[in-house]
PDB file of C-alpha atoms in Angstrom:
ATOM      1  CA  UNK A  29     145.798 189.022 -72.939  1.00  0.00           C
ATOM      2  CA  UNK A  30     146.017 188.010 -69.060  1.00  0.00           C
ATOM      3  CA  UNK A  31     145.098 184.435 -67.946  1.00  0.00           C
ATOM      4  CA  UNK A  32     141.509 183.725 -66.355  1.00  0.00           C
ATOM      5  CA  UNK A  33     141.736 184.544 -62.944  1.00  0.00           C
ATOM      6  CA  UNK A  34     139.928 181.305 -61.898  1.00  0.00           C
ATOM      7  CA  UNK A  35     142.440 179.295 -64.071  1.00  0.00           C
ATOM      8  CA  UNK A  36     145.193 180.962 -62.042  1.00  0.00           C
ATOM      9  CA  UNK A  37     143.448 180.048 -58.677  1.00  0.00           C
ATOM     10  CA  UNK A  38     144.213 176.292 -59.366  1.00  0.00           C
ATOM     11  CA  UNK A  39     147.317 176.300 -61.459  1.00  0.00           C
ATOM     12  CA  UNK A  40     150.197 174.513 -59.771  1.00  0.00           C
ATOM     13  CA  UNK A  41     153.740 173.480 -60.327  1.00  0.00           C
ATOM     14  CA  UNK A  42     153.556 169.927 -62.057  1.00  0.00           C
ATOM     15  CA  UNK A  43     156.645 168.901 -60.287  1.00  0.00           C
ATOM     16  CA  UNK A  44     156.287 170.014 -56.548  1.00  0.00           C
ATOM     17  CA  UNK A  45     152.349 171.050 -56.755  1.00  0.00           C
ATOM     18  CA  UNK A  46     153.051 174.400 -55.089  1.00  0.00           C
ATOM     19  CA  UNK A  47     152.057 177.643 -56.216  1.00  0.00           C
ATOM     20  CA  UNK A  48     153.286 179.851 -58.726  1.00  0.00           C
ATOM     21  CA  UNK A  49     153.867 183.423 -59.669  1.00  0.00           C
ATOM     22  CA  UNK A  50     152.255 184.807 -62.746  1.00  0.00           C
ATOM     23  CA  UNK A  51     154.245 187.398 -64.859  1.00  0.00           C
ATOM     24  CA  UNK A  52     151.604 188.673 -67.530  1.00  0.00           C
ATOM     25  CA  UNK A  53     154.304 190.804 -69.174  1.00  0.00           C
ATOM     26  CA  UNK A  54     156.665 187.860 -69.776  1.00  0.00           C
ATOM     27  CA  UNK A  55     154.375 185.045 -70.564  1.00  0.00           C
ATOM     28  CA  UNK A  56     155.232 183.224 -67.802  1.00  0.00           C
ATOM     29  CA  UNK A  57     154.416 181.232 -64.653  1.00  0.00           C
ATOM     30  CA  UNK A  58     157.392 181.068 -62.120  1.00  0.00           C
ATOM     31  CA  UNK A  59     158.080 178.531 -59.507  1.00  0.00           C
ATOM     32  CA  UNK A  60     160.573 180.099 -57.048  1.00  0.00           C
ATOM     33  CA  UNK A  61     161.079 177.222 -55.028  1.00  0.00           C
ATOM     34  CA  UNK A  62     162.521 175.325 -57.814  1.00  0.00           C
ATOM     35  CA  UNK A  63     163.587 178.421 -60.020  1.00  0.00           C
ATOM     36  CA  UNK A  64     161.621 177.310 -62.961  1.00  0.00           C
ATOM     37  CA  UNK A  65     159.858 179.246 -65.558  1.00  0.00           C
ATOM     38  CA  UNK A  66     156.898 177.759 -67.473  1.00  0.00           C
ATOM     39  CA  UNK A  67     156.039 179.544 -70.750  1.00  0.00           C
ATOM     40  CA  UNK A  68     152.556 180.627 -71.597  1.00  0.00           C
ATOM     41  CA  UNK A  69     151.956 180.410 -75.420  1.00  0.00           C
ATOM     42  CA  UNK A  70     149.122 181.663 -77.273  1.00  0.00           C
ATOM     43  CA  UNK A  71     147.109 182.132 -73.807  1.00  0.00           C
ATOM     44  CA  UNK A  72     147.706 178.759 -72.950  1.00  0.00           C
ATOM     45  CA  UNK A  73     149.863 177.535 -69.881  1.00  0.00           C
ATOM     46  CA  UNK A  74     152.551 174.905 -70.777  1.00  0.00           C
ATOM     47  CA  UNK A  75     152.574 172.904 -67.563  1.00  0.00           C
ATOM     48  CA  UNK A  76     155.001 170.140 -68.616  1.00  0.00           C
ATOM     49  CA  UNK A  77     158.220 169.884 -66.359  1.00  0.00           C
ATOM     50  CA  UNK A  78     160.338 169.204 -69.662  1.00  0.00           C
ATOM     51  CA  UNK A  79     159.147 172.346 -71.221  1.00  0.00           C
ATOM     52  CA  UNK A  80     160.238 174.611 -68.197  1.00  0.00           C
ATOM     53  CA  UNK A  81     163.190 176.878 -68.118  1.00  0.00           C
ATOM     54  CA  UNK A  82     165.591 176.393 -65.529  1.00  0.00           C
ATOM     55  CA  UNK A  83     166.736 180.173 -64.391  1.00  0.00           C
ATOM     56  CA  UNK A  84     169.830 181.203 -62.966  1.00  0.00           C
ATOM     57  CA  UNK A  85     170.431 183.022 -59.700  1.00  0.00           C
ATOM     58  CA  UNK A  86     170.282 186.501 -61.106  1.00  0.00           C
ATOM     59  CA  UNK A  87     167.132 185.768 -63.018  1.00  0.00           C
ATOM     60  CA  UNK A  88     165.347 184.254 -59.821  1.00  0.00           C
ATOM     61  CA  UNK A  89     166.559 187.459 -57.806  1.00  0.00           C
ATOM     62  CA  UNK A  90     164.979 189.747 -60.493  1.00  0.00           C
ATOM     63  CA  UNK A  91     161.736 187.648 -60.734  1.00  0.00           C
ATOM     64  CA  UNK A  92     161.585 187.601 -57.050  1.00  0.00           C
ATOM     65  CA  UNK A  93     162.189 191.235 -56.748  1.00  0.00           C
ATOM     66  CA  UNK A  94     159.668 191.928 -59.426  1.00  0.00           C
ATOM     67  CA  UNK A  95     156.940 190.120 -57.650  1.00  0.00           C
ATOM     68  CA  UNK A  96     157.578 191.974 -54.450  1.00  0.00           C
ATOM     69  CA  UNK A  97     157.573 195.335 -56.164  1.00  0.00           C
ATOM     70  CA  UNK A  98     154.545 194.930 -58.456  1.00  0.00           C
ATOM     71  CA  UNK A  99     152.338 192.931 -55.595  1.00  0.00           C
ATOM     72  CA  UNK A 100     152.437 189.739 -57.523  1.00  0.00           C
ATOM     73  CA  UNK A 101     150.996 187.114 -55.341  1.00  0.00           C
ATOM     74  CA  UNK A 102     151.115 183.180 -55.583  1.00  0.00           C
ATOM     75  CA  UNK A 103     148.449 181.489 -57.726  1.00  0.00           C
ATOM     76  CA  UNK A 104     147.161 179.932 -54.435  1.00  0.00           C
ATOM     77  CA  UNK A 105     148.187 179.683 -50.673  1.00  0.00           C
ATOM     78  CA  UNK A 106     149.978 176.563 -49.713  1.00  0.00           C
TER      79      UNK A 106
END
């Protein structure tokens, strides 16, 4: 099940307050500026800095390319 579009419009990174990329098929929200991936468990975004996963450069490149190829846009315009 995907996240509610109205919820996505207000979700921001808890650290830098910027927009996120939503990867429904990976149950994750991604901050490409900080290279942090926030999990979604049982359709609930876990928006805690200490729960975020730092990603390596290869994963960052993969996620950015995936967002571009699939037309995934940020949760809001900064």
